Amino acid sequence: MVTLSKSLSKINASATITMSALANRLKSEGKDIISLSAGEPDFGTPKHIQEAAIEAIKAGKTKYTDPDGMPELKDAISQKFLEENNLKYQPSQISVGTGGKQILYNTLMATLNANDEVIIPAPYWVSYPDMADL
């Protein structure tokens, strides 16, 4: 028997995943569907990024990185902000994550306590209330 966390009972089914699954099912039935649910890009990974990923794998860059991002990446982000946005941030002020929702969830988990109030301005992504509830 699988025992799951009681906190999972607070979470609703993802409207995004539900809509994506429906769109995929209808597409597989041959229907002409434009899905605006998951925000997937309508283009493949650019060639230069594919090639850079292959070169990184060949160079052995397949291990865990620093939790808040590889130093080289943080340096590149710092430089991009300075050159393109005229914003000066030190790499130590930059944290890299897997996506906006993951970073927001990590922030909520690190800063909230029981009975804290979370204000979510609308419009918002459908998972934000569940993230706050957790």
Short mmCIF file of C-alpha atoms in Angstrom, two decimals:
data_model
loop_
_atom_site.label_atom_id
_atom_site.label_comp_id
_atom_site.label_asym_id
_atom_site.label_seq_id
_atom_site.Cartn_x
_atom_site.Cartn_y
_atom_site.Cartn_z
CA MET A 1 0.00 0.00 0.00
CA VAL A 2 1.32 3.42 -0.97
CA THR A 3 1.17 6.10 1.70
CA LEU A 4 1.22 9.66 0.40
CA SER A 5 1.69 12.91 2.26
CA LYS A 6 -1.48 14.42 3.71
CA SER A 7 -0.47 17.71 2.11
CA LEU A 8 -1.11 16.17 -1.32
CA SER A 9 -4.81 16.00 -0.49
CA LYS A 10 -4.82 19.83 -0.65
CA ILE A 11 -3.75 19.83 -4.29
CA ASN A 12 -6.22 20.02 -7.16
CA ALA A 13 -5.72 18.27 -10.48
CA SER A 14 -3.70 20.48 -12.79
CA ALA A 15 -5.96 22.33 -15.21
CA THR A 16 -2.98 22.75 -17.53
CA ILE A 17 -2.22 19.03 -17.67
CA THR A 18 -5.91 18.19 -18.04
CA MET A 19 -6.24 20.57 -21.01
CA SER A 20 -2.98 19.37 -22.58
CA ALA A 21 -4.08 15.74 -22.33
CA LEU A 22 -7.43 16.58 -23.93
CA ALA A 23 -5.73 18.51 -26.75
CA ASN A 24 -3.30 15.63 -27.37
CA ARG A 25 -6.13 13.10 -27.42
CA LEU A 26 -8.11 15.20 -29.91
CA LYS A 27 -4.99 15.65 -32.08
CA SER A 28 -4.45 11.88 -32.08
CA GLU A 29 -8.02 11.52 -33.34
CA GLY A 30 -7.10 13.72 -36.29
CA LYS A 31 -8.79 16.91 -35.07
CA ASP A 32 -7.15 20.24 -35.97
CA ILE A 33 -6.27 21.54 -32.49
CA ILE A 34 -4.32 24.58 -31.35
CA SER A 35 -3.50 24.07 -27.69
CA LEU A 36 -2.75 27.15 -25.60
CA SER A 37 -2.49 25.22 -22.35
CA ALA A 38 1.08 24.20 -21.56
CA GLY A 39 3.09 26.94 -23.24
CA GLU A 40 5.26 24.56 -25.25
CA PRO A 41 7.23 26.35 -27.97
CA ASP A 42 6.18 25.62 -31.52
CA PHE A 43 9.77 25.21 -32.69
CA GLY A 44 12.55 22.75 -32.01
CA THR A 45 15.70 23.42 -30.04
CA PRO A 46 17.97 25.68 -32.15
CA LYS A 47 20.88 23.88 -33.80
CA HIS A 48 23.60 25.83 -31.97
CA ILE A 49 22.07 24.85 -28.61
CA GLN A 50 21.84 21.19 -29.66
CA GLU A 51 25.49 21.26 -30.71
CA ALA A 52 26.58 22.98 -27.48
CA ALA A 53 24.73 20.33 -25.45
CA ILE A 54 26.43 17.52 -27.39
CA GLU A 55 29.84 19.15 -26.86
CA ALA A 56 29.15 19.54 -23.13
CA ILE A 57 28.25 15.85 -22.88
CA LYS A 58 31.43 14.90 -24.77
CA ALA A 59 33.44 17.12 -22.40
CA GLY A 60 32.04 15.22 -19.41
CA LYS A 61 29.79 18.00 -18.13
CA THR A 62 27.20 15.48 -16.97
CA LYS A 63 27.56 15.74 -13.19
CA TYR A 64 25.64 17.69 -10.59
CA THR A 65 26.26 21.42 -10.64
CA ASP A 66 26.14 24.01 -7.89
CA PRO A 67 22.56 24.14 -6.57
CA ASP A 68 22.07 27.75 -7.67
CA GLY A 69 23.74 27.40 -11.07
CA MET A 70 27.12 26.75 -12.67
CA PRO A 71 29.57 29.61 -12.10
CA GLU A 72 30.15 29.97 -15.87
CA LEU A 73 26.42 30.32 -16.48
CA LYS A 74 26.00 32.84 -13.67
CA ASP A 75 28.93 34.84 -15.09
CA ALA A 76 27.30 34.79 -18.55
CA ILE A 77 23.95 35.91 -17.11
CA SER A 78 25.65 38.73 -15.19
CA GLN A 79 27.39 39.85 -18.40
CA LYS A 80 24.14 39.62 -20.43
CA PHE A 81 22.30 41.78 -17.89
CA LEU A 82 25.08 44.39 -18.02
CA GLU A 83 25.43 44.50 -21.82
CA GLU A 84 21.79 44.21 -22.87
CA ASN A 85 19.86 45.63 -19.91
CA ASN A 86 22.36 47.99 -18.25
CA LEU A 87 21.85 46.09 -14.98
CA LYS A 88 24.83 45.31 -12.75
CA TYR A 89 24.50 42.07 -10.77
CA GLN A 90 27.31 40.02 -9.33
CA PRO A 91 27.14 36.28 -10.04
CA SER A 92 26.61 35.80 -6.28
CA GLN A 93 23.32 37.70 -6.68
CA ILE A 94 22.09 35.34 -9.42
CA SER A 95 20.40 32.00 -8.85
CA VAL A 96 19.59 29.62 -11.70
CA GLY A 97 16.71 27.15 -11.46
CA THR A 98 14.68 24.79 -13.60
CA GLY A 99 11.91 27.30 -14.21
CA GLY A 100 9.81 30.06 -12.75
CA LYS A 101 7.36 27.80 -10.94
CA GLN A 102 10.14 25.78 -9.31
CA ILE A 103 11.91 28.95 -8.14
CA LEU A 104 8.66 30.39 -6.76
CA TYR A 105 7.86 27.12 -4.98
CA ASN A 106 11.35 26.97 -3.46
CA THR A 107 10.93 30.57 -2.29
CA LEU A 108 7.55 29.81 -0.71
CA MET A 109 8.92 26.72 1.04
CA ALA A 110 11.88 28.71 2.38
CA THR A 111 9.93 31.71 3.65
CA LEU A 112 6.39 30.74 4.67
CA ASN A 113 5.14 29.40 7.97
CA ALA A 114 1.78 27.94 8.97
CA ASN A 115 -1.01 30.53 8.85
CA ASP A 116 1.01 33.07 6.83
CA GLU A 117 -1.05 34.94 4.27
CA VAL A 118 -0.11 34.73 0.60
CA ILE A 119 -1.57 37.28 -1.80
CA ILE A 120 -1.67 36.11 -5.40
CA PRO A 121 -2.47 38.91 -7.85
CA ALA A 122 -4.58 37.96 -10.85
CA PRO A 123 -4.02 36.93 -13.53
CA TYR A 124 -1.80 34.13 -12.27
CA TRP A 125 -0.66 30.69 -13.37
CA VAL A 126 -3.13 28.00 -12.29
CA SER A 127 -0.66 26.22 -10.00
CA TYR A 128 0.18 29.22 -7.80
CA PRO A 129 -2.69 28.74 -5.28
CA ASP A 130 -1.75 25.06 -4.81
CA MET A 131 1.89 26.01 -4.35
CA ALA A 132 0.89 28.46 -1.63
CA ASP A 133 -1.37 25.87 0.01
CA LEU A 134 1.49 23.39 0.23
#
